[in-house]
Coordinates of C-alpha atoms and ligand atoms in Angstrom, one line a residue:
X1 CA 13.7 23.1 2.0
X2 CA 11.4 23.5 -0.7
X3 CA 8.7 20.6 -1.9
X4 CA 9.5 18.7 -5.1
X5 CA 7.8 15.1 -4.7
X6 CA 10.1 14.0 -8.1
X7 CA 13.1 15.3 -6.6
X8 CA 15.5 11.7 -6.0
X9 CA 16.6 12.9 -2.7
X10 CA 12.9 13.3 -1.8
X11 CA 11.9 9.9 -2.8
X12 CA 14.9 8.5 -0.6
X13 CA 13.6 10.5 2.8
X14 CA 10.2 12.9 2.2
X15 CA 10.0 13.4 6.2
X16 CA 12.4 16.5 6.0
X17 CA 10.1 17.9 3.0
X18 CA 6.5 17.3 4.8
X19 CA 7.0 21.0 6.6
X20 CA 7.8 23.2 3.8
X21 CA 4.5 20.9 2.2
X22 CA 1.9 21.7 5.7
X23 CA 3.5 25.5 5.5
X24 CA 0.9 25.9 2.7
X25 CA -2.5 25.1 2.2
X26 CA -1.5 23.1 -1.2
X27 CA 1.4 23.0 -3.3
X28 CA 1.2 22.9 -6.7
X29 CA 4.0 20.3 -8.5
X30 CA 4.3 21.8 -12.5
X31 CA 5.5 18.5 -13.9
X32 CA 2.9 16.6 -12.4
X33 CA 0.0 19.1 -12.5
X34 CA -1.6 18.5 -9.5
X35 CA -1.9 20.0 -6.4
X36 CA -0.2 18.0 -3.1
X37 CA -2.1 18.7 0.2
X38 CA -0.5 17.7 3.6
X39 CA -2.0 18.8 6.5
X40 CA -4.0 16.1 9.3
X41 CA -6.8 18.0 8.9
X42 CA -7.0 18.5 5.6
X43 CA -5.9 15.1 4.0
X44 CA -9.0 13.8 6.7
X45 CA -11.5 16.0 5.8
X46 CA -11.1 15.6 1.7
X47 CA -11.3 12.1 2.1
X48 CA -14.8 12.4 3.4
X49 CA -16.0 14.5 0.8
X50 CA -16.1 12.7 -1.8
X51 CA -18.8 15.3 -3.4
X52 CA -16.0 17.5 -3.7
X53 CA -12.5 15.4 -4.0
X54 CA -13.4 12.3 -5.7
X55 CA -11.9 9.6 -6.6
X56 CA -12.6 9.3 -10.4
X57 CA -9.3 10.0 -11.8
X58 CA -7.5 7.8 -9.5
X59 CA -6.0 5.7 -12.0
X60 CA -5.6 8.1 -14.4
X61 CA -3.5 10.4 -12.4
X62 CA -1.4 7.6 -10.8
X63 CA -1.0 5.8 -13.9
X64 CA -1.6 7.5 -16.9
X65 CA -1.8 5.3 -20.1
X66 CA -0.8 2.2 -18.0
X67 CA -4.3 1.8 -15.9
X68 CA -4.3 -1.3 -16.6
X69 CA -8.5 -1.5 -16.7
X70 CA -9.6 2.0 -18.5
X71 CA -13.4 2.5 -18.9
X72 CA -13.9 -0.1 -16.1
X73 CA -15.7 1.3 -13.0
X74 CA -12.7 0.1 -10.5
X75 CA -13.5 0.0 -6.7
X76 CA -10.3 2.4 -6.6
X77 CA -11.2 4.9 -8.7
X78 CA -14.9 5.4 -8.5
X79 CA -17.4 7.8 -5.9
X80 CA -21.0 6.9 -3.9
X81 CA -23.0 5.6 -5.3
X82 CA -21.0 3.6 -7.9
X83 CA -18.2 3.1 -5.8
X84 CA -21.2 1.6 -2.8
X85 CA -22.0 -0.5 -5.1
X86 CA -18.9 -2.1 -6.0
X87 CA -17.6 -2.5 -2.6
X88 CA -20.8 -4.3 -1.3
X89 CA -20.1 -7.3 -4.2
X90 CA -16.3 -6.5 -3.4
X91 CA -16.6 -7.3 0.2
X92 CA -18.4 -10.6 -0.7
X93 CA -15.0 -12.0 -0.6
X94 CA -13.5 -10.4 2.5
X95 CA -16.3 -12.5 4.1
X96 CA -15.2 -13.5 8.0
X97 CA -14.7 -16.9 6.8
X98 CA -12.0 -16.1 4.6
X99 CA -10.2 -14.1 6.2
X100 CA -9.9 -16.4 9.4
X101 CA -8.6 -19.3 6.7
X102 CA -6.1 -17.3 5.5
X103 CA -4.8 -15.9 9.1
X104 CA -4.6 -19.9 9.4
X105 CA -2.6 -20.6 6.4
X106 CA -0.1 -17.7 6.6
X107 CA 1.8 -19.2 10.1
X108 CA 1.9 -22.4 7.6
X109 CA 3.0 -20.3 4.4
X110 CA 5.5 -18.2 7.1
X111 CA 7.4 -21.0 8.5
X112 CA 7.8 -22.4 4.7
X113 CA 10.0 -19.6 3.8
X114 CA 11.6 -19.3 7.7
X115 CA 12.5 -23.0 7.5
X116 CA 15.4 -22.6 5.1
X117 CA 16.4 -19.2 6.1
X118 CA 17.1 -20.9 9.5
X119 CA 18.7 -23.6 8.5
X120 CA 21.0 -21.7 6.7
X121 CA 21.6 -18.8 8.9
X122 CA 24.4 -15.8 7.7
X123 CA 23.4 -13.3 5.7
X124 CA 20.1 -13.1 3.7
X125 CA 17.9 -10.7 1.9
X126 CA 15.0 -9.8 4.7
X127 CA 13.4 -7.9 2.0
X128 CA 13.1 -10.3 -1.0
X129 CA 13.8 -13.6 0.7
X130 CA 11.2 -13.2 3.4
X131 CA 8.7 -9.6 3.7
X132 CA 8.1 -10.2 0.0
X133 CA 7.4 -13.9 -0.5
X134 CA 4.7 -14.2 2.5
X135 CA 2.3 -11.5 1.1
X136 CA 2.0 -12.4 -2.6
X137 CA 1.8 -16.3 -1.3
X138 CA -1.3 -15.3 0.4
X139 CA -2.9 -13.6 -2.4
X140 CA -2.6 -16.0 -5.0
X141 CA -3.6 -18.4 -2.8
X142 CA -7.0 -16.3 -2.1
X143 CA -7.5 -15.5 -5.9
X144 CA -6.7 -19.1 -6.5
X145 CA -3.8 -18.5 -8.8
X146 CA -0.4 -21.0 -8.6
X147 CA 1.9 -19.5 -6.1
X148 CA 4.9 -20.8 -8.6
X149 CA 3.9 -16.9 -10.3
X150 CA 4.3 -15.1 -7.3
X151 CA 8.1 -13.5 -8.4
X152 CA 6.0 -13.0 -12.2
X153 CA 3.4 -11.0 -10.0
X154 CA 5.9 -9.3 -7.8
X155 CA 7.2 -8.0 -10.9
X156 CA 4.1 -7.0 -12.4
X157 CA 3.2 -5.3 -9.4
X158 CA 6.5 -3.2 -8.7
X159 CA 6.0 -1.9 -12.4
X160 CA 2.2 -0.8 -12.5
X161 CA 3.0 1.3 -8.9
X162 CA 6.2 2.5 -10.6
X163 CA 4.0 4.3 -13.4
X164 CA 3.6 7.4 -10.6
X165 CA 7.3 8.2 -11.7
X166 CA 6.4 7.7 -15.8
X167 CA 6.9 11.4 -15.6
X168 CA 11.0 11.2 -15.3
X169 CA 11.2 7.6 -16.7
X170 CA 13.4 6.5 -20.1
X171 CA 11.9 4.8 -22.9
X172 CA 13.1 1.8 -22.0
X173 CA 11.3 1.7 -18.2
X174 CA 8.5 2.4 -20.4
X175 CA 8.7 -0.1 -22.5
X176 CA 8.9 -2.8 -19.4
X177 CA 6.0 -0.9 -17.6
X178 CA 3.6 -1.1 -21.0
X179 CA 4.8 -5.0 -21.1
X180 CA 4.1 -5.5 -17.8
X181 CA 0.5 -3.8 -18.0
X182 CA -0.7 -5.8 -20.7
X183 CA 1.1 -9.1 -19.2
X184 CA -0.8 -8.7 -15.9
X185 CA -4.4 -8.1 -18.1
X186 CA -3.7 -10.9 -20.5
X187 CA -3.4 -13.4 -17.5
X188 CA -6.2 -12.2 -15.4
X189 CA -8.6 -11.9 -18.3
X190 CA -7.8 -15.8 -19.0
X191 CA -7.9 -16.8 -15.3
X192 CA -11.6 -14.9 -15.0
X193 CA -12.3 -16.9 -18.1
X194 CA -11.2 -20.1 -16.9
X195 CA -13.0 -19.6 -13.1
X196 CA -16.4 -18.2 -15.1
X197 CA -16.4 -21.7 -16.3
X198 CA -14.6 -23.9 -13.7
X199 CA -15.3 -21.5 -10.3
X200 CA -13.2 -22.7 -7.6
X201 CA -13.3 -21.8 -3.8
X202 CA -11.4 -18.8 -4.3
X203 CA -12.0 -15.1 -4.0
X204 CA -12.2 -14.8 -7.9
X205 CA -15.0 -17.6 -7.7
X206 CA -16.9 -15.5 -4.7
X207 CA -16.7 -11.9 -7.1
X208 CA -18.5 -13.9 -9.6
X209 CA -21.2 -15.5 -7.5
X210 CA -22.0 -12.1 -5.3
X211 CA -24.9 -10.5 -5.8
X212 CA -27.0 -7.4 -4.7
X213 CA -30.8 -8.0 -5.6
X214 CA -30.4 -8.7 -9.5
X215 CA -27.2 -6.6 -9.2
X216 CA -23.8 -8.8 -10.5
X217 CA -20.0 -7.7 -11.3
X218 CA -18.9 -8.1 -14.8
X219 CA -16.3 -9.5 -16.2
X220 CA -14.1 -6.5 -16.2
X221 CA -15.5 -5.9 -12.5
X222 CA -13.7 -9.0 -11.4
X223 CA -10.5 -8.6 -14.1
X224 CA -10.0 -5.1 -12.3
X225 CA -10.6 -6.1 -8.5
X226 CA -8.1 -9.0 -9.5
X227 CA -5.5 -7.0 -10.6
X228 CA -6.3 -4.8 -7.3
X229 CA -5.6 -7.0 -5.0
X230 CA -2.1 -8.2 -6.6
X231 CA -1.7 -4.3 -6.6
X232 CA -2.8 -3.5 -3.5
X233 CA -1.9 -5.8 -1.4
X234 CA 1.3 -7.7 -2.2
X235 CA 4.2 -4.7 -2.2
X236 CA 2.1 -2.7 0.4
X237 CA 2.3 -5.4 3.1
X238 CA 6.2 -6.6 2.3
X239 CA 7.3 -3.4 2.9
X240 CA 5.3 -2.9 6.1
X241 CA 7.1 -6.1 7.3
X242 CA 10.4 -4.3 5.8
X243 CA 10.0 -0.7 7.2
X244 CA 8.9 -2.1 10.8
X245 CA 12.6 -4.1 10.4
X246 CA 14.7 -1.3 9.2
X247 CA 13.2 1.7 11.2
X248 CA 13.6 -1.0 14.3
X249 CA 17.4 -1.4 13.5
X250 CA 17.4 2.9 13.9
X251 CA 15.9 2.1 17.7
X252 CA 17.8 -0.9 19.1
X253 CA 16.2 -0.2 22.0
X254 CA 12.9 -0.5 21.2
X255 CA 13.6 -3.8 19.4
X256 CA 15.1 -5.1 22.5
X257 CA 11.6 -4.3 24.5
X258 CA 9.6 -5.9 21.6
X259 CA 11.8 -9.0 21.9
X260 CA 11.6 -9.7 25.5
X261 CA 7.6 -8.4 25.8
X262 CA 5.5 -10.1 22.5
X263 CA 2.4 -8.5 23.4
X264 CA 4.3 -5.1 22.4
X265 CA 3.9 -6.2 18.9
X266 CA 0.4 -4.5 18.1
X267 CA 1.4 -0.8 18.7
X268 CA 4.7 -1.6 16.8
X269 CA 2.9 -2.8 13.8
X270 CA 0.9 0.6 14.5
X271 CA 3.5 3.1 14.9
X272 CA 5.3 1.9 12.3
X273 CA 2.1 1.9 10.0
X274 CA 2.5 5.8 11.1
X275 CA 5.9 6.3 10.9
X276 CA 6.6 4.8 7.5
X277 CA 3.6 3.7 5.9
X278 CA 3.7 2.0 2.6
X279 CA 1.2 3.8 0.7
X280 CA 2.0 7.5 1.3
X281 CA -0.6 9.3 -1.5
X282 CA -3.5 8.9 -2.7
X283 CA -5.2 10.6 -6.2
X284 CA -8.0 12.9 -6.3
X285 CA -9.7 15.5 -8.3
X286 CA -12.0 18.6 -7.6
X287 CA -15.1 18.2 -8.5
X288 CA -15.9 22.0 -8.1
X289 CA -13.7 24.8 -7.1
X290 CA -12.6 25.2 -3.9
X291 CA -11.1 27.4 -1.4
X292 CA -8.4 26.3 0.9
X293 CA -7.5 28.5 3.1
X294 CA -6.9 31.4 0.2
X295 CA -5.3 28.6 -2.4
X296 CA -7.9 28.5 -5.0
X297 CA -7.9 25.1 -6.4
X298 CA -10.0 25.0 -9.7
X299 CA -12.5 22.3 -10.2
X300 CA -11.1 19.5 -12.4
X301 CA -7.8 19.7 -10.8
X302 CA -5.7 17.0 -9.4
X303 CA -5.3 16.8 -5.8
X304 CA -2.6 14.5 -4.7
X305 CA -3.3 14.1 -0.4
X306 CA -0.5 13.2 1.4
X307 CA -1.5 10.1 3.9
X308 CA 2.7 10.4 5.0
X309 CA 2.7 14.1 5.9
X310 CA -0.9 13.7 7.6
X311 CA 1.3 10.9 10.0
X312 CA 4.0 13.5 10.2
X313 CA 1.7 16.6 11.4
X314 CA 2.5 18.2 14.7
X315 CA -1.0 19.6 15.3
X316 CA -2.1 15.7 15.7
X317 CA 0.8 13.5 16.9
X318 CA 3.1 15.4 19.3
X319 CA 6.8 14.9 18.2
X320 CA 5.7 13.4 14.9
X321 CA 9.2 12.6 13.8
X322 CA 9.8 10.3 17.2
X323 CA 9.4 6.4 16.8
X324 CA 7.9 5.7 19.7
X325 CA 5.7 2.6 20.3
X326 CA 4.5 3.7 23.3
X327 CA 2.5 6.2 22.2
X328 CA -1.1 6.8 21.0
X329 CA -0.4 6.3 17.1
X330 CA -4.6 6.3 16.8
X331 CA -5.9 8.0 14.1
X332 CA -2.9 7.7 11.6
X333 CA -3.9 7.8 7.7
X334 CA -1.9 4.6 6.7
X335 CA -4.9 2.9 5.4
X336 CA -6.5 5.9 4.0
X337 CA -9.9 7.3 5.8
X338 CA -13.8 7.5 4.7
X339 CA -15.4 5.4 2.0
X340 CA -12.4 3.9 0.7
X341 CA -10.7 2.9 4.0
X342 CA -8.5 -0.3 3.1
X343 CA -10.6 -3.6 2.4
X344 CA -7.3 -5.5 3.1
X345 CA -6.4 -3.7 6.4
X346 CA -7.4 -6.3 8.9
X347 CA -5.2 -9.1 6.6
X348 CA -2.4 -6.5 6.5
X349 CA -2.4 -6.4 10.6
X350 CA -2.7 -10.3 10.8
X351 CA 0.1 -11.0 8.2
X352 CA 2.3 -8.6 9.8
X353 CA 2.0 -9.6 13.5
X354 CA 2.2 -13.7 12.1
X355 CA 5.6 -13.3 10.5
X356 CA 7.1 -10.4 13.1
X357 CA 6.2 -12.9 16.0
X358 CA 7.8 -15.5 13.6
X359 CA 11.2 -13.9 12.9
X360 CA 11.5 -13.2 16.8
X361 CA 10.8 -16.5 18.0
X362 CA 13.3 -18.4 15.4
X363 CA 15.9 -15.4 14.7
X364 CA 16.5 -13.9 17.9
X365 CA 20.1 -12.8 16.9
X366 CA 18.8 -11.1 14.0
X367 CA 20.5 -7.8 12.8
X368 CA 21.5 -5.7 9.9
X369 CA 24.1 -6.7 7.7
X370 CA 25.9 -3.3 7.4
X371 CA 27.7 -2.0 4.7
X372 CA 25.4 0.6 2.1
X373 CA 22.3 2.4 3.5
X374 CA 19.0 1.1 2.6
X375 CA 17.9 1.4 -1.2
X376 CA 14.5 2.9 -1.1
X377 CA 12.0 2.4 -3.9
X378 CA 12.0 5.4 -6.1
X379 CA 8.4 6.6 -5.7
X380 CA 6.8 9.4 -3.8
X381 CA 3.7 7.0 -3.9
X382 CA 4.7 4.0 -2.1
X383 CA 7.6 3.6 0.2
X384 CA 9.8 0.8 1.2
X385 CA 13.3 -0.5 1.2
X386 CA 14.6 -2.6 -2.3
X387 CA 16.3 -5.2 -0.5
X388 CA 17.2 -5.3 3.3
X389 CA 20.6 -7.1 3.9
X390 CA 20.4 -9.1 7.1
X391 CA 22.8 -11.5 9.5
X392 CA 20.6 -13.8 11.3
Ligands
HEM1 C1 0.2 -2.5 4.9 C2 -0.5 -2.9 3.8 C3 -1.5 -2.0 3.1 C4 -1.6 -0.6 3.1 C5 -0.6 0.4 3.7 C6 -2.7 -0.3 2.3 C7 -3.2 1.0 2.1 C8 -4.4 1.3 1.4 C9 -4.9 2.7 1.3 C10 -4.1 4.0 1.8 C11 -6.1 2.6 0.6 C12 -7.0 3.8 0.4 C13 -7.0 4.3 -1.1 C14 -7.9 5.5 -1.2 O1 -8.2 6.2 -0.3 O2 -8.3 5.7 -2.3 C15 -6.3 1.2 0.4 C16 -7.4 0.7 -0.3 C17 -7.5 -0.6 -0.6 N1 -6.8 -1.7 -0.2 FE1 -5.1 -1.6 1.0 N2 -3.4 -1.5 1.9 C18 -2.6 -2.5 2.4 C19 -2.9 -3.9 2.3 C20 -4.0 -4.4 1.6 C21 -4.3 -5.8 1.4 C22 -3.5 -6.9 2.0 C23 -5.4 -5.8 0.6 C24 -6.1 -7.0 0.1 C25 -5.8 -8.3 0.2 C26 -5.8 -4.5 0.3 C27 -6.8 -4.1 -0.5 C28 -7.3 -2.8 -0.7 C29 -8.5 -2.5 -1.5 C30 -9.3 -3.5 -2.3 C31 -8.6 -1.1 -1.4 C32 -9.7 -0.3 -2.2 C33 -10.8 0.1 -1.2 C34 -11.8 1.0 -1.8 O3 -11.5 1.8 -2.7 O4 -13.0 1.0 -1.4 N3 -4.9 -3.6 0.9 N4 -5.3 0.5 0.9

């Protein structure tokens, strides 16, 4: 099988691909110009050096001409000491506090859209009805935005992490992508605006009151963590919640232990963070050049790592291909490794065990509604299902 990332069948199920991907140092992908590393070790290591493979062109190589903040230093996209710098005043708002509110609010803001689903019972979408709405309820409700735009933000977010796939995309996607960048911009600048002069208790509010010595974000700081958090954080945990669903209708068995023994529920969340994690790339580029293992990657060149391969390699998890959450899924690359190790990773956990405990306790009879396989999102950047039909 050979390696081709843009390949539809490869953005439906990569797993088959990952060994013809770890049988070489790199690969390089022509239409993409940029070299795809897969290998435990490898992915690990590069993430460290961030002398070497930095994260500078982050943006640039994920998104092209929709980065929705160029010429902004973004927490994303920038190296030590610039990128120390931001995350210290970034982490202002991840403060203990915070977080523990929002754990708090999300059993409130996850029996709000069980209720109905309950009442009702038959068939509903597990995807969008439920996996989706929890995650972007939380954010807005920590960037102190009205929740009423969540489906306006879900959409804004689906089209800035499509822009990986701008590549093989018609004019028309294009068109809705460039909209949806310069929608999502327009109403953060205004909402930075508005909390510059009104700050609320919000995580906005706390970007624009941290400080480092004399040291303060800018405006554009704020607009750009903003929009990252959206980003980040709202598709990325729905389909955690999803792929932990489908991959536990493949292993009935497995769902039948979680069901009867709750406390289970942690290594699920972490096998399947493993197994199928959400965000299955990340961007960098060479700094100098650099031998792999004889592949001579030339400084300046784009080096996309390959977080889902990493989870997939033998040398490190034994039967990588197994679901099984019984064993030791430690050490898996889900949330990315080294400087820029996910801010939101602890929230991510919470949020999934809150609603997974949720759906167990109220849905017991829970199960898939048959008919067409799952629709996957067309990406080799993020992964997760487009809708999940369910029969509760
Ligand atoms: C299951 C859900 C999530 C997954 C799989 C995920 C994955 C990742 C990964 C792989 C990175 C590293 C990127 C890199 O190495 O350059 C990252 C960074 C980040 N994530 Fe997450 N994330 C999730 C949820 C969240 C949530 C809920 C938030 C916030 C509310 C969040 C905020 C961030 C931020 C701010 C960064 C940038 C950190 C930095 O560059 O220093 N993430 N995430």
């Amino acid at each position: 099988m050979t390696f081709d990332p843009l390949d539809p069948d490869y953005q439906i199920d990569p797993y088959p691909h990952f060994e013809a991907l770890r049988a070489e140092p790199a690969v390089w992908v022509e239409p993409l110009n940029a070299w795809f590393v897969g290998r435990y070790r490898d992915v690990r290591r590069m993430a460290m050096d961030t002398k070497t493979f930095s994260n500078r062109r982050f943006s640039e190589i994920s998104k092209g001409e929709f980065d929705y903040a160029p010429g902004v230093d973004q927490l994303v996209a920038t190296d030590p000491p610039r990128h120390t710098r931001l995350r210290k005043l970034a982490a202002a708002a991840f403060r203990p506090g915070r977080v523990r509110a929002m754990e708090e609010a999300l059993t409130e803001i996850t029996h709000g859209y069980l209720d109905p689903l309950v009442e009702r019972g038959g068939t509903f979408d597990f995807h969008q009805d439920l996996a989706s709405r929890v995650p972007i309820h939380a954010i807005t409700r920590m960037l102190g935005v009205p929740h009423e735009d969540g489906p306006t933000f879900r959409r804004w977010t689906a089209d800035v992490l499509s822009a990986a796939n701008r590549h093989t995309m018609a004019p028309a996607e294009l068109a809705r992508l460039r909209t949806s960048v310069d929608e999502v911009r327009a109403y953060f600048t205004d909402v930075v605006a508005r909390k510059r002069r009104t700050p609320g208790d919000d995580m906005i509010s706390d970007w624009m009151q941290a400080r480092e010595g004399q040291d303060a974000l800018t405006d554009d700081e704020v607009l750009a963590l903003a929009i990252l958090l959206l980003v980040g954080g709202d598709s990325t945990t729905a389909h955690l919640l999803s792929n932990t669903v489908a991959t536990l209708w493949e292993h009935p068995e497995q769902l039948e232990e979680v069901r009867r023994d709750r406390s289970l529920i942690g290594r699920l969340i972490e096998e399947s963070l493993r197994y199928e994690p959400p965000v299955q790339t990340v961007f960098w580029t060479t700094t100098r050049d650099v031998d792999l293992d004889g592949v001579t990657l030339k400084a300046e060149d784009a080096v996309i790592g390959v977080w889902s391969s990493a989870n997939r390699d033998p040398e490190y998890f034994p039967e990588p291909d197994r679901f099984d959450i019984h064993r030791d899924s430690g050490g898996h690359q889900a949330f990315g490794f080294g400087p820029h190790f996910c801010l939101g990773a602890g929230l991510a956990r919470s949020e999934a065990r809150i609603v997974l405990e949720a759906v167990f306790d109220r849905l017991p009879n829970l199960k898939p509604a048959g008919g067409d396989p799952v629709e996957w999102v067309p990406s080799f950047w993020i992964r997760g299902p487009r809708a999940l039909p369910v029969v509760a």
